[in-house]
PDB file of C-alpha atoms in Angstrom:
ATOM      1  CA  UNK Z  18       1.516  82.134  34.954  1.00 61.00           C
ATOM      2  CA  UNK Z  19       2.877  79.195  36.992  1.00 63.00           C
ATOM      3  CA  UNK Z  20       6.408  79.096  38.488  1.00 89.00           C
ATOM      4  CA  UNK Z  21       8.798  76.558  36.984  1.00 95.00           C
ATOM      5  CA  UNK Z  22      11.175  74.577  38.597  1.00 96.00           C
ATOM      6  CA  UNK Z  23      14.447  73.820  36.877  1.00 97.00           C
ATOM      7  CA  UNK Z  24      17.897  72.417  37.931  1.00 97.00           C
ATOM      8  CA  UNK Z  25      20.544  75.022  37.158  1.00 97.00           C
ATOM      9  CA  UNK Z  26      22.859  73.165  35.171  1.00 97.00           C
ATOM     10  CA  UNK Z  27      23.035  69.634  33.532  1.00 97.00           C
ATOM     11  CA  UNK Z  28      25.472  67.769  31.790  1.00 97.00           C
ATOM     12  CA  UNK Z  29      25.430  65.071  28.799  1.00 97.00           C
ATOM     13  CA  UNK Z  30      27.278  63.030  26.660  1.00 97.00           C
ATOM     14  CA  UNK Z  31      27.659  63.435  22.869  1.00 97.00           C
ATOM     15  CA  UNK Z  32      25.043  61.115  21.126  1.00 97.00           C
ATOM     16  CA  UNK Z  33      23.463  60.159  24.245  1.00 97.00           C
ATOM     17  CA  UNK Z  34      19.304  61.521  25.109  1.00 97.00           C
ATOM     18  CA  UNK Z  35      19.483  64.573  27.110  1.00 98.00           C
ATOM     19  CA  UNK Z  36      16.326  64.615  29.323  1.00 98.00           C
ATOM     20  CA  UNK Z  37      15.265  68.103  30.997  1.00 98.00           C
ATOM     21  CA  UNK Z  38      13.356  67.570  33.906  1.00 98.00           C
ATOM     22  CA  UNK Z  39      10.786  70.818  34.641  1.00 98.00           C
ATOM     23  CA  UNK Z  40       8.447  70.888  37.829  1.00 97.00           C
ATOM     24  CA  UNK Z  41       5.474  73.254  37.623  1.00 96.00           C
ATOM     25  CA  UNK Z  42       2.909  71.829  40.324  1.00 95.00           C
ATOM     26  CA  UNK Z  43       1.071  75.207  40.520  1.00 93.00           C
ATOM     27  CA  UNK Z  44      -0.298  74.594  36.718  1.00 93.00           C
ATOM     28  CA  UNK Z  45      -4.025  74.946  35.680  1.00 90.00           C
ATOM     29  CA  UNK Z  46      -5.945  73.394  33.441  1.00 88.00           C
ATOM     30  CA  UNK Z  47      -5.917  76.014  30.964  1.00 86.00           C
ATOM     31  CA  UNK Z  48      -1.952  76.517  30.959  1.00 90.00           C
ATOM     32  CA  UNK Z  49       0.269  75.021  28.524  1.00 92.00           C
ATOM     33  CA  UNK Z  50       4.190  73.430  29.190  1.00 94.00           C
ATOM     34  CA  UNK Z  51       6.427  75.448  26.840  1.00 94.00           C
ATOM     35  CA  UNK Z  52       9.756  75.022  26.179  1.00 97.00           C
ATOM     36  CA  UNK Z  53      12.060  77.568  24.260  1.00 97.00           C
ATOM     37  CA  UNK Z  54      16.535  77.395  24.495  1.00 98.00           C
ATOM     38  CA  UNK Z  55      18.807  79.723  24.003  1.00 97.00           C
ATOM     39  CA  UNK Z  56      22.162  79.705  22.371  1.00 95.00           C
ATOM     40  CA  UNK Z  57      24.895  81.977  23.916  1.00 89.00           C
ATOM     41  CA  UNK Z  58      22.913  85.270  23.991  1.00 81.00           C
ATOM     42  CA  UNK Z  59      21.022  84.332  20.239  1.00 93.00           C
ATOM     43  CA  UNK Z  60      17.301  84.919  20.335  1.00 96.00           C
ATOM     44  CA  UNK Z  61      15.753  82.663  22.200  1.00 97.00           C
ATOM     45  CA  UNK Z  62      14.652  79.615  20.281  1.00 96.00           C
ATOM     46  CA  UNK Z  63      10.855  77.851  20.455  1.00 95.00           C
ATOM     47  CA  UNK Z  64      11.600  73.955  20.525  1.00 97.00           C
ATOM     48  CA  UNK Z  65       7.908  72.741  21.371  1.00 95.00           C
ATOM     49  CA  UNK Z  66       4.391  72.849  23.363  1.00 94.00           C
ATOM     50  CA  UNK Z  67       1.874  70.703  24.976  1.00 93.00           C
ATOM     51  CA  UNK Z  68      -1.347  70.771  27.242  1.00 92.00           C
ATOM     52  CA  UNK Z  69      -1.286  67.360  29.104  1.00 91.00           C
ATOM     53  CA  UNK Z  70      -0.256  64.670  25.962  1.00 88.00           C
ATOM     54  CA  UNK Z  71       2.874  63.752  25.200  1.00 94.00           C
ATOM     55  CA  UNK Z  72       4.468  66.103  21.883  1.00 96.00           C
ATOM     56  CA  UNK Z  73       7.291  65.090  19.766  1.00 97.00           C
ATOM     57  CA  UNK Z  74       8.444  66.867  16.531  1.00 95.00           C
ATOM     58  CA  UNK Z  75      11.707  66.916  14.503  1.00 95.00           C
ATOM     59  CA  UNK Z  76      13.816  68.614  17.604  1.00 94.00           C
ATOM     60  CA  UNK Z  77      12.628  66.899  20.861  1.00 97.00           C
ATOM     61  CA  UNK Z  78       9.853  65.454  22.725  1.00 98.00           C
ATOM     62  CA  UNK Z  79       7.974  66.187  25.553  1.00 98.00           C
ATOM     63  CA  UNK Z  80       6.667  64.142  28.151  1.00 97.00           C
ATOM     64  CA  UNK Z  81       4.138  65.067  30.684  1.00 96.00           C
ATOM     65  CA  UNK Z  82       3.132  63.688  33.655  1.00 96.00           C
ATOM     66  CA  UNK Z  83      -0.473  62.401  34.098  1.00 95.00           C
ATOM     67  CA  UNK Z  84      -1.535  65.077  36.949  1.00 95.00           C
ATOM     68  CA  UNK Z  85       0.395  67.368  34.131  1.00 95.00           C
ATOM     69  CA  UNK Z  86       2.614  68.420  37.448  1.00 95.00           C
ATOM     70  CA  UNK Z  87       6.102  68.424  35.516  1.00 97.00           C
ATOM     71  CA  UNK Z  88       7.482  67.494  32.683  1.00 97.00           C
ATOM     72  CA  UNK Z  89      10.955  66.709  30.569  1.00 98.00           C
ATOM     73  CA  UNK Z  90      12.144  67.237  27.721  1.00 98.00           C
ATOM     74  CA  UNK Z  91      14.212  64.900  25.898  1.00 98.00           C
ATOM     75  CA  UNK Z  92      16.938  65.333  23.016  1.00 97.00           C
ATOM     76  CA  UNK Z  93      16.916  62.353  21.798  1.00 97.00           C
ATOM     77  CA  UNK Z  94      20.583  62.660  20.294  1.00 95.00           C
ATOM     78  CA  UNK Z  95      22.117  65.500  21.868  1.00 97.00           C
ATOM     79  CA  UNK Z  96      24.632  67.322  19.343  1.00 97.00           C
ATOM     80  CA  UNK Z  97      27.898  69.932  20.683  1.00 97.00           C
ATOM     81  CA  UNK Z  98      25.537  72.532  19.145  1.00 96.00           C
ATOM     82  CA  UNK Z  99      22.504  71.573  21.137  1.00 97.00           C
ATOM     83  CA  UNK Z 100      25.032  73.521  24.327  1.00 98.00           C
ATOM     84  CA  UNK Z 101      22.495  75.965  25.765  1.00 98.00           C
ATOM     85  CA  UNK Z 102      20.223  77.273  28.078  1.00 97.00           C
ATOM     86  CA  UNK Z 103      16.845  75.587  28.342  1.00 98.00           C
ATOM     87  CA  UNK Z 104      14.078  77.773  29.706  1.00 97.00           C
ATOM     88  CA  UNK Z 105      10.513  75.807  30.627  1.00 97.00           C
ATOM     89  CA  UNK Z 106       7.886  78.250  31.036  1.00 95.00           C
ATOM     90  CA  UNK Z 107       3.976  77.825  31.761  1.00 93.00           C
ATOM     91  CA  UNK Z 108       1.926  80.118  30.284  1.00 88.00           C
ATOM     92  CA  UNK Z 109      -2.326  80.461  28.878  1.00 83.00           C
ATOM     93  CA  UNK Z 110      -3.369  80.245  25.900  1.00 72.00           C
ATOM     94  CA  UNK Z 111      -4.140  83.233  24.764  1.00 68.00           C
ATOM     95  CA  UNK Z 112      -2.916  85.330  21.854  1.00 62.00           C
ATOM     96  CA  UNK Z 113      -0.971  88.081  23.073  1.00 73.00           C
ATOM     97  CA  UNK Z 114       0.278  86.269  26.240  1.00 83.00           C
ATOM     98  CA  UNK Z 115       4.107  87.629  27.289  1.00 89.00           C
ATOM     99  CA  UNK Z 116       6.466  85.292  27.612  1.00 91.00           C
ATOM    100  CA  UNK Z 117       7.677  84.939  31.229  1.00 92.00           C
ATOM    101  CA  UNK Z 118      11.707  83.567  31.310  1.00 94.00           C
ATOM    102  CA  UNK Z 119      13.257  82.226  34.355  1.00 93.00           C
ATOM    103  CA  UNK Z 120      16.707  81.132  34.720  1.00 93.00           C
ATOM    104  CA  UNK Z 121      16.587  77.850  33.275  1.00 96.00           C
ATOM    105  CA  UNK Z 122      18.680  74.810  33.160  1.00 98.00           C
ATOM    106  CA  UNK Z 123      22.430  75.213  31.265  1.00 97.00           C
ATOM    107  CA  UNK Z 124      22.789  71.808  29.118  1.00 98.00           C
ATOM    108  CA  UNK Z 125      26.407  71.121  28.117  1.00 98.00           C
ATOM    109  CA  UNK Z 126      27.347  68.223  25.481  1.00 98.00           C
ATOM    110  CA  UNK Z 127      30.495  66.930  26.240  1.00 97.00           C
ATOM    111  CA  UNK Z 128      32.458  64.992  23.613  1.00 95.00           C
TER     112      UNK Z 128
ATOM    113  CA  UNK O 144      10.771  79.082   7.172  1.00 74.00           C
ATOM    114  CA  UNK O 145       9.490  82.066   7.794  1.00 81.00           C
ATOM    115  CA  UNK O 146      11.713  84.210  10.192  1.00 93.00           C
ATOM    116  CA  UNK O 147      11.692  87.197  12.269  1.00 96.00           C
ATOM    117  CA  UNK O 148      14.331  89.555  11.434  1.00 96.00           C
ATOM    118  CA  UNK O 149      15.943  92.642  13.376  1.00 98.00           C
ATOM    119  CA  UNK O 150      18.578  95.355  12.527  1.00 97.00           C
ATOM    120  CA  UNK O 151      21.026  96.664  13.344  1.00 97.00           C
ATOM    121  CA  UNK O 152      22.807  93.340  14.973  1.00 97.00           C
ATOM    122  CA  UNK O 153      24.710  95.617  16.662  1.00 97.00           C
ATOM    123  CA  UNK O 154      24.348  99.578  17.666  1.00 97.00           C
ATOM    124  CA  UNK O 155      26.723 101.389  19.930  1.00 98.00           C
ATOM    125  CA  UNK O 156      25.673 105.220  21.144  1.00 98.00           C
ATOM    126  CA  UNK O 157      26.675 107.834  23.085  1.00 97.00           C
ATOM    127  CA  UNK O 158      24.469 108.442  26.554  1.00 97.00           C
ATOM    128  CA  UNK O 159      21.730 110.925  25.721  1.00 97.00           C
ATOM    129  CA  UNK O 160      20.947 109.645  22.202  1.00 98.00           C
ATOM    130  CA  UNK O 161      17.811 108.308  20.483  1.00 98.00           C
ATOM    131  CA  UNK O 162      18.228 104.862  18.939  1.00 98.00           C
ATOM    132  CA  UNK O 163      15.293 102.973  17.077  1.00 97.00           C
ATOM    133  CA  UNK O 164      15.731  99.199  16.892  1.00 98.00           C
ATOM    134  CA  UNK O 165      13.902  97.372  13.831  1.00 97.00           C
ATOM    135  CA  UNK O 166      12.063  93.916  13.336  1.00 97.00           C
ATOM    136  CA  UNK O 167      10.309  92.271   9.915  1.00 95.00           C
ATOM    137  CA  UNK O 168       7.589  90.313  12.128  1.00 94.00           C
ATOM    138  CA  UNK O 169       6.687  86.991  10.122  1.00 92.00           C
ATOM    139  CA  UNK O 170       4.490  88.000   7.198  1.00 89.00           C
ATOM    140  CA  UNK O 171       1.268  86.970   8.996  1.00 86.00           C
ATOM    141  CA  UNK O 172       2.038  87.145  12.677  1.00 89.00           C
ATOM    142  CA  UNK O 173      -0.787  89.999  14.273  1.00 88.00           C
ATOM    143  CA  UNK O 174       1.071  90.216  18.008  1.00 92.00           C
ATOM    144  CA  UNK O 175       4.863  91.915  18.644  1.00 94.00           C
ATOM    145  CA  UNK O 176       6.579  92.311  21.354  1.00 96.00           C
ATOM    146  CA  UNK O 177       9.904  93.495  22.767  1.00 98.00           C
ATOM    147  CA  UNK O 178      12.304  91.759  25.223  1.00 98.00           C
ATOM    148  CA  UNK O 179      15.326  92.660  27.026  1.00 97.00           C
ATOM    149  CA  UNK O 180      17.927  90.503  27.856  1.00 97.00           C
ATOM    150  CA  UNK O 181      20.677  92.961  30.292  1.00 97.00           C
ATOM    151  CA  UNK O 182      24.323  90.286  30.237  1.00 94.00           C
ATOM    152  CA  UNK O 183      24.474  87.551  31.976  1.00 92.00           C
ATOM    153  CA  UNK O 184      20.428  88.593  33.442  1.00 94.00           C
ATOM    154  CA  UNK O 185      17.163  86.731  32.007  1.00 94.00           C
ATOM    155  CA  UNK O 186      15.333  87.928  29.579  1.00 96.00           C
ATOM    156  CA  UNK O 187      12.706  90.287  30.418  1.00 97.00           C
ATOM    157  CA  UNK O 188       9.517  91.399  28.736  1.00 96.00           C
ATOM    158  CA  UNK O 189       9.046  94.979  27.795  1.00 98.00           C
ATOM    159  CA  UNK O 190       6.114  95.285  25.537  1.00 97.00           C
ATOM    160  CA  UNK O 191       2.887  94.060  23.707  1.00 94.00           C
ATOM    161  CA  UNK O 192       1.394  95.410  20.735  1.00 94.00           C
ATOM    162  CA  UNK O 193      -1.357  94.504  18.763  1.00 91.00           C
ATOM    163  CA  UNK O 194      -3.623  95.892  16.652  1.00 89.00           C
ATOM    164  CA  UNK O 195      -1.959  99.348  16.539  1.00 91.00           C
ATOM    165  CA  UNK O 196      -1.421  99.750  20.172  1.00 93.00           C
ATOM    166  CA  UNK O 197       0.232  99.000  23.060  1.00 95.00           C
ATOM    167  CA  UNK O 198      -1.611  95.250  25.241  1.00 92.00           C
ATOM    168  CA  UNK O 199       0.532  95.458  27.897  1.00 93.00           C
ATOM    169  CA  UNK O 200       4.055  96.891  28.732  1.00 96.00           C
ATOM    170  CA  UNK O 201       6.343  95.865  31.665  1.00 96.00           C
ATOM    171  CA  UNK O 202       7.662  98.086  34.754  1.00 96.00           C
ATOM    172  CA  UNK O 203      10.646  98.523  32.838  1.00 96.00           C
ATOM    173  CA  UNK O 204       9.233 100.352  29.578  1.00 97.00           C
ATOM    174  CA  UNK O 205       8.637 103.440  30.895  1.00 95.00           C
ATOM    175  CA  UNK O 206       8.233 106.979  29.095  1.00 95.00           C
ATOM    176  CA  UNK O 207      11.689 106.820  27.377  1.00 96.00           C
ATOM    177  CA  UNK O 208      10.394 104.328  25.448  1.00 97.00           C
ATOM    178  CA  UNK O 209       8.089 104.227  22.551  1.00 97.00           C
ATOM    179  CA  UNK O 210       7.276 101.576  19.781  1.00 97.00           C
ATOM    180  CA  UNK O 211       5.058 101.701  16.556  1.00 95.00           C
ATOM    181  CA  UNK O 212       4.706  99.725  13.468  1.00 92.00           C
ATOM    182  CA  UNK O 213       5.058 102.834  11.066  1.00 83.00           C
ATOM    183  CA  UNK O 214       4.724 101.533   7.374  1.00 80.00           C
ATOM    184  CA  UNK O 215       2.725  98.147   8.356  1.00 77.00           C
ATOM    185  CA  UNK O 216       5.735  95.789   7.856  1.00 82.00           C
ATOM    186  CA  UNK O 217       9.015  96.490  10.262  1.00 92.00           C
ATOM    187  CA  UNK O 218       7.903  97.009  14.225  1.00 95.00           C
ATOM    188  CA  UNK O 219      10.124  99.476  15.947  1.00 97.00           C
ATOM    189  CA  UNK O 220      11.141 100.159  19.374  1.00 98.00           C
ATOM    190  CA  UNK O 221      12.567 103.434  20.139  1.00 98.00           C
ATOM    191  CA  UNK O 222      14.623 104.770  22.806  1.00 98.00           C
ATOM    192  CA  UNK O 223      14.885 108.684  23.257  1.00 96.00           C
ATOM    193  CA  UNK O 224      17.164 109.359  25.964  1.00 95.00           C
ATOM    194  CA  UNK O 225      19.375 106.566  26.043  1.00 97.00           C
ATOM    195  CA  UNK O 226      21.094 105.463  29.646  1.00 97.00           C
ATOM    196  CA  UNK O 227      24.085 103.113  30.170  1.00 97.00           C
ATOM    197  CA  UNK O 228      21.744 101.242  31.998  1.00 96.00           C
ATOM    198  CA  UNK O 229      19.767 100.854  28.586  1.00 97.00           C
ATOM    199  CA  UNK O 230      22.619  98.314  27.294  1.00 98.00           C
ATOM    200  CA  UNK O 231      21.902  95.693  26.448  1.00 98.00           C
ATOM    201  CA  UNK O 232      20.303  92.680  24.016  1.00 98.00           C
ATOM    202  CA  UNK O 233      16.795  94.088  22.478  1.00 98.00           C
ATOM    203  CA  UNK O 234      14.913  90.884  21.018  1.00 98.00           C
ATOM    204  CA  UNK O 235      11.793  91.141  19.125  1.00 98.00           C
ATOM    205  CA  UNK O 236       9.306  88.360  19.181  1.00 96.00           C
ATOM    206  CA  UNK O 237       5.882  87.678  16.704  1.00 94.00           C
ATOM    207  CA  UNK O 238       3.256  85.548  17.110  1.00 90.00           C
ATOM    208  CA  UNK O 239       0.196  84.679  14.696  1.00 86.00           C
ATOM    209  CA  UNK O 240      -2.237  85.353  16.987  1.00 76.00           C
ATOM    210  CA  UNK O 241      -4.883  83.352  16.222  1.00 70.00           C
ATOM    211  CA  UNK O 242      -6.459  80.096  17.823  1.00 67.00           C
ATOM    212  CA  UNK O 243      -3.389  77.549  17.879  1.00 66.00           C
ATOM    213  CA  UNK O 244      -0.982  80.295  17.159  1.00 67.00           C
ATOM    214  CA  UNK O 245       0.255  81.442  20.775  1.00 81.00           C
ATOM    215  CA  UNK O 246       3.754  80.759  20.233  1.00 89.00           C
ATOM    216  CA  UNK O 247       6.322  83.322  19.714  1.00 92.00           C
ATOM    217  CA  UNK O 248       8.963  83.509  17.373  1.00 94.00           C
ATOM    218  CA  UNK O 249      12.101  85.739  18.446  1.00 97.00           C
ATOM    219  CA  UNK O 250      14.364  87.335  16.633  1.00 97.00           C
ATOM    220  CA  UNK O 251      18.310  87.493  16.811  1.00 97.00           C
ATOM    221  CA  UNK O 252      18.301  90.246  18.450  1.00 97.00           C
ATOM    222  CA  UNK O 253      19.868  93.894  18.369  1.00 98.00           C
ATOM    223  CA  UNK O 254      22.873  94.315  20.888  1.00 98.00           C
ATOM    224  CA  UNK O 255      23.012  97.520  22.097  1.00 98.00           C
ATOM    225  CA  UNK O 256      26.261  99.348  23.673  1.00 98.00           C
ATOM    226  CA  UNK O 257      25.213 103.289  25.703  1.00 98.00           C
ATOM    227  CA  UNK O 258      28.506 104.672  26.202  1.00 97.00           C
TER     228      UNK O 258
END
């Protein structure tokens, strides 16, 4: 699987768009741009997927570049409860795949 | 919506004792696996299964360790011999399987205390 590249630690405002950045320039054509978060030590949490067009469903959206080299995720209206580690992770398609975790980027909402 | 579900939340044991963690996959998820996550450490992959057996299993998931899906609904992962070293957050994660169904589902996880 490709290595990821996030910043450690981000912050943002109540109510305002939270946008993860992810860098992943090793990527292949056949790997998709994950993104999963985790909530102070609860499972980790799938938030949403995409191959090289732009995703959106009722939790975020994802934007990818055109040479599919990085990516961000955006919280459109970032909540206190939307606190967390947010882990982007490349990985195949493939149906029994592991999921690789890195370190990820902390996201804290402020008030 | 369909969940994956593990128990206990919470197991403490003494050093030396076998422990079996549980998970309810989702209902028609075909892939299971097993992740570690030691405190304040990522989370780690331990183990694949699929079909029965074992796909692939990590470094870390060595003979101590042994999982099987016994009556075709909960997935198990136990640990014979436990080791302080052992503590730690057991998730379980499902996944359908099947052509557009790579993505894994994770549980809430099992905390586990060797003492």
């Amino acid at each position: 699987d490709a290595k990821t590249t996030q910043p450690p630690s981000m912050d943002c405002a109540e109510g305002r768009a939270a946008n993860l950045p992810c860098n992943h320039s090793t990527i292949s054509g056949n790997e998709y741009v994950y993104w999963y978060r985790q909530i102070h030590s609860q499972g980790p949490q799938y938030i949403i997927h995409g191959l090289k067009n732009n995703e959106t469903n009722e939790m975020a959206s994802l934007i990818i570049t055109e040479d599919r080299k990085s990516s961000t995720l955006i919280l459109p209206h970032a909540t206190l409860r939307d606190t967390a580690v947010y882990y982007c992770i490349v990985r195949i398609s493939g149906g029994y795949q592991k999921v690789t975790f890195g370190t990820g980027t902390k996201l804290q909402v402020i008030p | 919506e369909p969940e994956v579900t593990q128990t206990p939340s919470h197991q403490v044991t003494q050093m030396g004792q076998e422990v079996i963690l549980r998970c309810v996959p989702i209902s028609n998820h075909l892939y299971f696996y097993w992740y570690r996550q030691i405190l304040g450490q990522k989370v780690e992959f331990l183990v694949s299964f699929y079909n029965n057996e074992i796909s692939e299993k990590s470094e870390i998931f060595d003979d101590q360790f042994s999982v099987e899906r016994p009556d075709g609904s909960n997935f198990t992962l136990k640990i014979r011999s436990t080791k302080l070293e052992d503590s730690a957050m057991y998730f379980c994660a499902t996944n359908k399987g099947l052509a557009g169904g790579e993505t894994q589902y994770f549980g809430p996880g099992t905390r586990l205390l060797v003492l």
